XYZ file of N, CA and C in Angstrom:
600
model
N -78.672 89.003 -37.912
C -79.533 89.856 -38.725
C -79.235 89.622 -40.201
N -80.334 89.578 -41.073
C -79.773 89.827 -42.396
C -80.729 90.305 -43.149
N -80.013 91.222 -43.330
C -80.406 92.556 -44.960
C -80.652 92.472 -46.618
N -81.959 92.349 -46.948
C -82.187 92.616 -48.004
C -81.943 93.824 -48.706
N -80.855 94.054 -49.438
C -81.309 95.216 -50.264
C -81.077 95.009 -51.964
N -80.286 96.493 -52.148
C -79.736 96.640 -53.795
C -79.697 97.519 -54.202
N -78.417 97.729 -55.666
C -77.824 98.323 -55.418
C -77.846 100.169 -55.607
N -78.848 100.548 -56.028
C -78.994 101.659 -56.350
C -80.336 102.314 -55.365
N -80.704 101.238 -54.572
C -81.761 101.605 -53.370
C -80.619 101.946 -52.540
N -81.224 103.740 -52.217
C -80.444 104.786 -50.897
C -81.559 104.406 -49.970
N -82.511 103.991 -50.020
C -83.522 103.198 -48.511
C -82.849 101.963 -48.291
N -82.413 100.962 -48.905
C -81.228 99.878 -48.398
C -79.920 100.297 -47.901
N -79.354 101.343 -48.449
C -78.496 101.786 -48.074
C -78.570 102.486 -46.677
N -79.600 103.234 -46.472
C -79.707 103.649 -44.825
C -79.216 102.430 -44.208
N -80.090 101.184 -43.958
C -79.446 100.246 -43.255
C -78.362 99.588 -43.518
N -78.054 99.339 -44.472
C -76.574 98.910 -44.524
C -75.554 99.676 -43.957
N -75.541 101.067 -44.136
C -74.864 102.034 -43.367
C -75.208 102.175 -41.739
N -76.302 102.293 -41.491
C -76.514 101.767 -39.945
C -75.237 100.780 -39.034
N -75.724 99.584 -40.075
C -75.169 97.876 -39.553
C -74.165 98.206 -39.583
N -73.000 98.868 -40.706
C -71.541 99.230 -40.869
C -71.410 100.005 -39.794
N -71.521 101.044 -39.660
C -71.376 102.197 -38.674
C -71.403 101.973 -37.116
N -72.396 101.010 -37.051
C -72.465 100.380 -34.988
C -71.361 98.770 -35.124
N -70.925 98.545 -36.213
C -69.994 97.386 -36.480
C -71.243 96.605 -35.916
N -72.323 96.450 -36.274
C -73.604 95.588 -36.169
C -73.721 93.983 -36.770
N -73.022 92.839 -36.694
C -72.949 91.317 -37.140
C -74.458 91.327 -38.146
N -73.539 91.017 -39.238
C -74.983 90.850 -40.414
C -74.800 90.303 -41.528
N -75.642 89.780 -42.106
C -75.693 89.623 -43.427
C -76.067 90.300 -44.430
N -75.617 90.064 -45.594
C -76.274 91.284 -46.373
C -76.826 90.911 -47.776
N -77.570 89.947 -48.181
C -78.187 89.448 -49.476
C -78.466 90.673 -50.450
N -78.191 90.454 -51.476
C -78.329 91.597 -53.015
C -79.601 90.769 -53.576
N -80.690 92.220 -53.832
C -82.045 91.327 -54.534
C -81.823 92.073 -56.139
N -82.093 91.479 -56.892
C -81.827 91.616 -58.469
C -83.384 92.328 -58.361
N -84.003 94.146 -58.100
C -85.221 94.427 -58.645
C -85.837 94.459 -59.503
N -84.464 93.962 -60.795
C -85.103 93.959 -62.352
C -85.851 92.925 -63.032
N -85.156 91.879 -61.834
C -86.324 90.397 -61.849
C -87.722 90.718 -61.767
N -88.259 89.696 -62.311
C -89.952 90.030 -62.224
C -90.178 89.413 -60.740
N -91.192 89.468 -59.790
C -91.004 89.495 -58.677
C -91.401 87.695 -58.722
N -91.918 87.327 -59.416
C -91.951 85.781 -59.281
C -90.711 84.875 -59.333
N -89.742 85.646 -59.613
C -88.560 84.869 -59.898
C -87.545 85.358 -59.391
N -88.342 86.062 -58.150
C -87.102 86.557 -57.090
C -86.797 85.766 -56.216
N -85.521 85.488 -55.198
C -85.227 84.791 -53.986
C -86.678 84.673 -53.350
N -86.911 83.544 -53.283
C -88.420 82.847 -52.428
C -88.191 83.865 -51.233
N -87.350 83.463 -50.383
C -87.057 83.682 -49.032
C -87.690 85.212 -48.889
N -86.857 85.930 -49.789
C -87.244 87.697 -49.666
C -88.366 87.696 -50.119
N -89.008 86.802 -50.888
C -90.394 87.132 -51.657
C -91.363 87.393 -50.062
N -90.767 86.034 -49.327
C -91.841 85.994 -48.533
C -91.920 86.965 -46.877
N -90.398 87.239 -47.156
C -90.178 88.427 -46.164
C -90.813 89.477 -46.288
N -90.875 90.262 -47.539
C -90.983 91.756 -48.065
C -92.550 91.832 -48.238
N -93.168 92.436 -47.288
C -94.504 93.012 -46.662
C -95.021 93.523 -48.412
N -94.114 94.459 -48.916
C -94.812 95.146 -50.161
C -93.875 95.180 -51.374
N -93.153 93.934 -51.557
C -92.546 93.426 -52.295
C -91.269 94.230 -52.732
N -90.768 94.959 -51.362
C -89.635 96.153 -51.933
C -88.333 95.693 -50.849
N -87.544 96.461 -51.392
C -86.405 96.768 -50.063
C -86.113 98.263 -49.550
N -85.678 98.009 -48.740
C -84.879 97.170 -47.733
C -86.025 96.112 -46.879
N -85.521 94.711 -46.652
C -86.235 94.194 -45.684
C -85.224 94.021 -44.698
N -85.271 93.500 -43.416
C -84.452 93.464 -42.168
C -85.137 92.396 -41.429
N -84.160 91.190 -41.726
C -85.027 89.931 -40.639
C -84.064 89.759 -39.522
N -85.109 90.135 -38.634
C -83.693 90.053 -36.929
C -84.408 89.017 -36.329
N -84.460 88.076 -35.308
C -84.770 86.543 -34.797
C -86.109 86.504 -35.030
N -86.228 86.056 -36.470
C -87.055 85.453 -37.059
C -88.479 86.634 -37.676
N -88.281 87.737 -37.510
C -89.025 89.171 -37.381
C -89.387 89.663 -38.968
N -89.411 89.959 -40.028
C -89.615 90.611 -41.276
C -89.986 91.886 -40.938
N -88.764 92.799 -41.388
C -89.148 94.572 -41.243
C -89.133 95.221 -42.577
N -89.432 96.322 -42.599
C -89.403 97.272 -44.089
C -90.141 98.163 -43.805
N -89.830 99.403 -44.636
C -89.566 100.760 -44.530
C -88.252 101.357 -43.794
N -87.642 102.095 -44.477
C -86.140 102.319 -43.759
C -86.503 102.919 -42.678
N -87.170 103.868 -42.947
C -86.831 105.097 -41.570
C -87.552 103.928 -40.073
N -88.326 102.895 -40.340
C -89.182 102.106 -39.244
C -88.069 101.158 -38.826
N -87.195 100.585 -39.916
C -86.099 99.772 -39.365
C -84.857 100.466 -38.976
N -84.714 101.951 -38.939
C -83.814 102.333 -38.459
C -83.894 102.587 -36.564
N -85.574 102.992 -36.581
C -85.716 102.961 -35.454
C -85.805 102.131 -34.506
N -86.292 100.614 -35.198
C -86.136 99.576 -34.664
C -84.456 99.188 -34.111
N -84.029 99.296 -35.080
C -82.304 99.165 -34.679
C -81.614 100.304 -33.727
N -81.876 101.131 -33.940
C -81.442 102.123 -32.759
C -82.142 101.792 -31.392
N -83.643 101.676 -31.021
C -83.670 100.853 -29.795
C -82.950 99.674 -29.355
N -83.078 98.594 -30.710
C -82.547 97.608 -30.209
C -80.863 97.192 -30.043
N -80.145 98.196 -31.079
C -78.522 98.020 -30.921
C -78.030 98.881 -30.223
N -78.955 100.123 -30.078
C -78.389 100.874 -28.517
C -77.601 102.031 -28.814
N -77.194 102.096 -30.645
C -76.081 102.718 -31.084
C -77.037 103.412 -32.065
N -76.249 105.038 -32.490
C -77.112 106.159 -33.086
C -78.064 106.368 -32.782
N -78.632 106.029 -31.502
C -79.746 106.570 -31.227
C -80.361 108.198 -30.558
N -79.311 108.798 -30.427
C -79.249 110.086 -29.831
C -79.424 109.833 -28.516
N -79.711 110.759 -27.688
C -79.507 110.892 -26.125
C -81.524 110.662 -26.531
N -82.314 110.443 -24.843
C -83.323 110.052 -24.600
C -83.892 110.853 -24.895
N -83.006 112.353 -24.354
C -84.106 113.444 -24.693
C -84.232 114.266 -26.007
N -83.717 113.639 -27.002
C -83.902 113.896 -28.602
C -84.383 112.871 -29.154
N -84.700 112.151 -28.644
C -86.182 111.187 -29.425
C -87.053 111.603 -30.533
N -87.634 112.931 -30.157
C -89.008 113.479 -30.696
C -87.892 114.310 -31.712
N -86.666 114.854 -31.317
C -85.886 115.626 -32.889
C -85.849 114.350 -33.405
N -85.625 113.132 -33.295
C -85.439 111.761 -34.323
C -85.935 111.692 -35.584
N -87.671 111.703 -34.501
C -88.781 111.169 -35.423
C -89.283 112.606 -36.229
N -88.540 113.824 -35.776
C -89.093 114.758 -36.718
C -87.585 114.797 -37.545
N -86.897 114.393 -37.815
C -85.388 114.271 -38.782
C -86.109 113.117 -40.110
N -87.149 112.189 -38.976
C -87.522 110.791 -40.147
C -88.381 111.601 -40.403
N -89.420 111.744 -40.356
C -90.498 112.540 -41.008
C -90.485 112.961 -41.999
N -89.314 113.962 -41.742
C -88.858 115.319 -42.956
C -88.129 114.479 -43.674
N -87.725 113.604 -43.778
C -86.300 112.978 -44.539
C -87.883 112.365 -45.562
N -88.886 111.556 -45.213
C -89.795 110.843 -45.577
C -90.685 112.039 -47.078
N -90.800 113.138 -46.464
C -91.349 113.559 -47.198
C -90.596 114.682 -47.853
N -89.100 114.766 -47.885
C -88.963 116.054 -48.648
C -87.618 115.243 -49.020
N -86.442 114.958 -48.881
C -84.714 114.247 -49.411
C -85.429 113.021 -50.127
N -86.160 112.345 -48.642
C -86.229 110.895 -49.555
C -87.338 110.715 -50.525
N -88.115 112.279 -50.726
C -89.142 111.723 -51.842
C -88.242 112.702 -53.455
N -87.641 113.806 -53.197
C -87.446 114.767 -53.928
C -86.216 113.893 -55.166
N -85.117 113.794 -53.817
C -83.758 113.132 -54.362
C -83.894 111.650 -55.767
N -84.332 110.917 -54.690
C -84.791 109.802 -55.574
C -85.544 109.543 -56.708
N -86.551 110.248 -57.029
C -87.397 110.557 -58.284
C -86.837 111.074 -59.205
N -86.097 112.528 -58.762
C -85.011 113.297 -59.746
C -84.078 112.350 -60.247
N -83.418 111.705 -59.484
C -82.516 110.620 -60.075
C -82.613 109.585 -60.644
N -83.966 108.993 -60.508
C -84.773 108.167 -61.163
C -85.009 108.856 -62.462
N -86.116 110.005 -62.598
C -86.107 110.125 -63.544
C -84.908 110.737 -64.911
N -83.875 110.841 -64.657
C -82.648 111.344 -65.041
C -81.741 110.326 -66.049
N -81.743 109.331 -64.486
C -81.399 108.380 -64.661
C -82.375 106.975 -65.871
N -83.357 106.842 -65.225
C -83.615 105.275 -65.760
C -85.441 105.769 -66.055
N -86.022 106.952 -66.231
C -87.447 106.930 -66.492
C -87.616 108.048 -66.767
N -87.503 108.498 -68.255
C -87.496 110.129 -68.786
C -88.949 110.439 -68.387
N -88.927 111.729 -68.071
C -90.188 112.882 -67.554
C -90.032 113.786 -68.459
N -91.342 114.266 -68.633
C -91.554 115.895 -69.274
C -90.764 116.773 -68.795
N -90.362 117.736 -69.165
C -89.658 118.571 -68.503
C -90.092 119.490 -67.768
N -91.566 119.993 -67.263
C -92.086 120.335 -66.384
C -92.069 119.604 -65.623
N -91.983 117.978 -65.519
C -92.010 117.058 -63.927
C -90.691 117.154 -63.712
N -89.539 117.364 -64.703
C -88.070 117.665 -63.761
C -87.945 118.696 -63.142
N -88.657 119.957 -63.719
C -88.436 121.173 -63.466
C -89.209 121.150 -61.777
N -89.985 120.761 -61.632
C -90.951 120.321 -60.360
C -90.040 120.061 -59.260
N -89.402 118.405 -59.685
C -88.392 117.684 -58.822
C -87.265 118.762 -58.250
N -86.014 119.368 -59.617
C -85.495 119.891 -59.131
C -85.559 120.984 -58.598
N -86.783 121.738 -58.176
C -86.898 122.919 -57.479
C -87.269 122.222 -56.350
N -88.061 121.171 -56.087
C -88.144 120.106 -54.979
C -86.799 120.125 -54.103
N -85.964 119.661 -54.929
C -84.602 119.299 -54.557
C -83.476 120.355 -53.772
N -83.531 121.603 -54.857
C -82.940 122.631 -54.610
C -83.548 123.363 -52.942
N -84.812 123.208 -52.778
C -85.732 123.518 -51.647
C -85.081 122.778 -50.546
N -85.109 121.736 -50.820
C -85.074 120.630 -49.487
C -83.332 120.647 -49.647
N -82.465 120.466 -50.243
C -81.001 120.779 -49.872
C -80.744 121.943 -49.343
N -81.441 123.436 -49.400
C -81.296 124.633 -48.864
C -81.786 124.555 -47.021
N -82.728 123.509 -46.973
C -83.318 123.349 -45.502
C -82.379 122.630 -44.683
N -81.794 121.976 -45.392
C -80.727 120.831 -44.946
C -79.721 121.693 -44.438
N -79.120 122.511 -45.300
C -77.943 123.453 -45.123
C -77.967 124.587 -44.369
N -79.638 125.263 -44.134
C -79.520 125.951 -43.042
C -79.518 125.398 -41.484
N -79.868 124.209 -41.652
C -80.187 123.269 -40.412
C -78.843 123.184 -40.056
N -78.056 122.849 -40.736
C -76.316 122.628 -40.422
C -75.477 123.643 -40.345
N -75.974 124.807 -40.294
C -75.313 125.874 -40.249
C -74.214 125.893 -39.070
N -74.543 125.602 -38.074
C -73.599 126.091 -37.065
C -73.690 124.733 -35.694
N -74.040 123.515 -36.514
C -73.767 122.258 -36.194
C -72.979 121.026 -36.787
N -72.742 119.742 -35.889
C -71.461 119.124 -37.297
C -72.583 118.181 -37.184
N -73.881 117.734 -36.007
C -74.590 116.443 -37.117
C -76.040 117.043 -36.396
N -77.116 116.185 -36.927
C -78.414 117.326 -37.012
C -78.929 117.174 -35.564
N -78.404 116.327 -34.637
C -78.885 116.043 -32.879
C -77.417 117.121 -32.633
N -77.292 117.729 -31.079
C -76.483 118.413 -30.836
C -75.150 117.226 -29.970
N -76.384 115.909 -29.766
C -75.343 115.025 -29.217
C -74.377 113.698 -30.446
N -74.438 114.177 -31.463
C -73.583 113.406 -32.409
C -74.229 112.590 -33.406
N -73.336 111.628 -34.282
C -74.029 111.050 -35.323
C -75.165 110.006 -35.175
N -76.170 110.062 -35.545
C -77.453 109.731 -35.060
C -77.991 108.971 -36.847
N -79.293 108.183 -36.309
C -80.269 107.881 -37.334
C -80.521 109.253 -38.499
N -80.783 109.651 -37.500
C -81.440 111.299 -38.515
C -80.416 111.399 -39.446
N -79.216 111.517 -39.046
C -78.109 111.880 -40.007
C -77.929 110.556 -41.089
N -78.177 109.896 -40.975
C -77.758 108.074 -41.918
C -79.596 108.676 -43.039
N -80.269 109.031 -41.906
C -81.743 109.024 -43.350
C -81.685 109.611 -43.955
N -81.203 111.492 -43.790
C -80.944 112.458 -44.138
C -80.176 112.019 -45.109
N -79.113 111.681 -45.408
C -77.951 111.901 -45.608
C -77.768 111.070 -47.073
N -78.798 109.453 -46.810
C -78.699 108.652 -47.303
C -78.336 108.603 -48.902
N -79.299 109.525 -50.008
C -79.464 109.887 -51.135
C -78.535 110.568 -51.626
N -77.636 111.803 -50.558
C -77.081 112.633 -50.975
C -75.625 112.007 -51.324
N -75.324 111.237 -51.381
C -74.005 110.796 -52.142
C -74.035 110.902 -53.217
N -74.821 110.706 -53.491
C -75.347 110.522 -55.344
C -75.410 111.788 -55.988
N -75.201 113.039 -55.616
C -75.731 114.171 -55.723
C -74.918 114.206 -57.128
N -73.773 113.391 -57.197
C -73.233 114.334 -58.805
C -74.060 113.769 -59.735
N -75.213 112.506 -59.676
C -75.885 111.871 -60.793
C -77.184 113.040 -60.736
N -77.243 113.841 -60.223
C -78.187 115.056 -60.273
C -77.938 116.204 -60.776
N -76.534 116.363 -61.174
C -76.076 117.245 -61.672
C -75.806 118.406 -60.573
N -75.664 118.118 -59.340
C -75.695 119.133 -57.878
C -74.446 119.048 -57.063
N -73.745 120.157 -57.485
C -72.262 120.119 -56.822
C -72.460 120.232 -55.020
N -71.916 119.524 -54.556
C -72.064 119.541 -52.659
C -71.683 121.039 -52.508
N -70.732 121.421 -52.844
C -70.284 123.092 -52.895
C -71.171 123.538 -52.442
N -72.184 123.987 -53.592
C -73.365 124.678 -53.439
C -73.720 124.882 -51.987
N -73.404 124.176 -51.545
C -74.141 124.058 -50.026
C -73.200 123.705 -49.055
N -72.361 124.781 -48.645
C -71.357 124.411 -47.858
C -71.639 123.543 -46.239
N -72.623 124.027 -45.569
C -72.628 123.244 -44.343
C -72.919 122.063 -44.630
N -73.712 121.522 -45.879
C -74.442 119.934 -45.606
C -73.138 119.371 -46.304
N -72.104 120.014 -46.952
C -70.898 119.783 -47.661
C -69.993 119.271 -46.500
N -69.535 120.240 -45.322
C -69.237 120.030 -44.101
C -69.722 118.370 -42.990
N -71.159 118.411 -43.927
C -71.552 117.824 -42.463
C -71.644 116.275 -43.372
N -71.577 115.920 -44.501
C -71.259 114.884 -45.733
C -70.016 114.105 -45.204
N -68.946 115.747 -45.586
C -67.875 115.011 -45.128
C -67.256 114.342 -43.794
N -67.825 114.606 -42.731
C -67.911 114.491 -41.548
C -68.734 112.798 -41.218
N -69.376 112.583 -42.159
C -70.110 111.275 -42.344
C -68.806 110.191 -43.049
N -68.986 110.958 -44.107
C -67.458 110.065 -45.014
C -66.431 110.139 -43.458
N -66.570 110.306 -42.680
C -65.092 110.127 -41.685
C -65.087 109.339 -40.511
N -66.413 108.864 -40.441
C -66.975 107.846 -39.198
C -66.203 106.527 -39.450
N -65.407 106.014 -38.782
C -65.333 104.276 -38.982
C -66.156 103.455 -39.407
N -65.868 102.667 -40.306
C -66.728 101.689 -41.141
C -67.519 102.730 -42.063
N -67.151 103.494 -42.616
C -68.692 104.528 -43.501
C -67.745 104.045 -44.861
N -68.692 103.606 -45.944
C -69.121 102.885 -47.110
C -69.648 103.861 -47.892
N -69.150 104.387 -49.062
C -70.113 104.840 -50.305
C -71.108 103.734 -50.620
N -72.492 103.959 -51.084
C -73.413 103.270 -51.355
C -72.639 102.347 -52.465
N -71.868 102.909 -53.535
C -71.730 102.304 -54.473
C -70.843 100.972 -54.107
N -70.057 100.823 -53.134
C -69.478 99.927 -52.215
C -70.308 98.960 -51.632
N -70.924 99.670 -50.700
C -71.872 98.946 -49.467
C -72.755 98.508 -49.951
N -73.388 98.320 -51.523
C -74.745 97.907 -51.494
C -74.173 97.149 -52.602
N -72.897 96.639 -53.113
C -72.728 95.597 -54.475
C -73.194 94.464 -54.046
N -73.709 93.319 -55.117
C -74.041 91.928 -54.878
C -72.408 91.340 -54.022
């Protein structure tokens, strides 16, 4: 298998953390996104469906979108996939991760970070943010990962952005169970801070 990503993409990072976590044989290529896309690695040019990462080429295949290659890899490596009969909690863990962590988190930090906003579009984001970390934390209330049968996909998508939380200015505190259930991730064999797992 080998992995396109980089280094400040938490959607590359889902899979890289995946591949680490099932001790999954891989490669892992760093794409420079600041390149103009004509003068990116040919190879990924011609992999990447919509010119982004993460891509995931498994025997001879071109994938992208995280939460689609996570599921692909959990059928096919057999590992984090939850028990049979939490399937449908999976795809509702990707769902929600799709439209509320992985759209809220990333923008806020984007814009913070590397693309100033009005301060009504931060004010937006971080009540976005504050919303969707409060859902997270009641969800974990009185569980250690979001399937009742252990660390799963859901938890790697979920989860993915929230390392980053101090470049948001958002103490984990705040939120003691997803604080709990963070650290409980940081404790899996092979688990990688993004800032690690995703260098060239």
């Amino acid at each position: 298998m080998l992995l396109y990503g980089s280094t400040d993409s938490g959607h590359s990072y889902k899979i890289r953390s995946y591949l680490l976590l099932s001790a999954c044989p891989h490669e892992y290529q760093w794409i420079d996104l600041a390149q103009p896309h004509d003068d990116r690695l040919p190879a990924f040019v011609a992999a990447s469906k919509f010119g982004e990462v993460p891509v995931l080429v498994d025997r001879g295949r071109s994938m992208c979108q995280s939460n689609a290659i996570l599921m692909y890899l959990a059928q096919h490596v057999g590992k984090l996939a939850g028990a049979e009969t939490e399937w449908q909690n999976v795809l509702e863990w990707l769902s929600w991760e799709t439209n509320r962590i992985g759209f809220s988190v990333p923008n806020l930090r984007y814009a913070l970070r590397w693309g100033a906003q009005p301060a009504e579009v931060l004010h937006y984001l971080r009540q976005r943010v504050l919303a969707d970390l409060a859902s997270l934390d009641a969800a974990l209330f009185n569980q250690d990962f979001l399937l009742p049968s252990g660390p799963s996909i859901a938890d790697i998508s979920c989860s993915a952005y929230l390392f980053w939380l101090d470049q948001i200015a958002i103490a984990e505190s705040e939120y003691p169970h997803l604080q709990r259930w963070l650290a409980r991730l940081r404790a899996l064999p092979h688990w990688q801070h993004p800032d690690v797992a995703m260098l060239a």
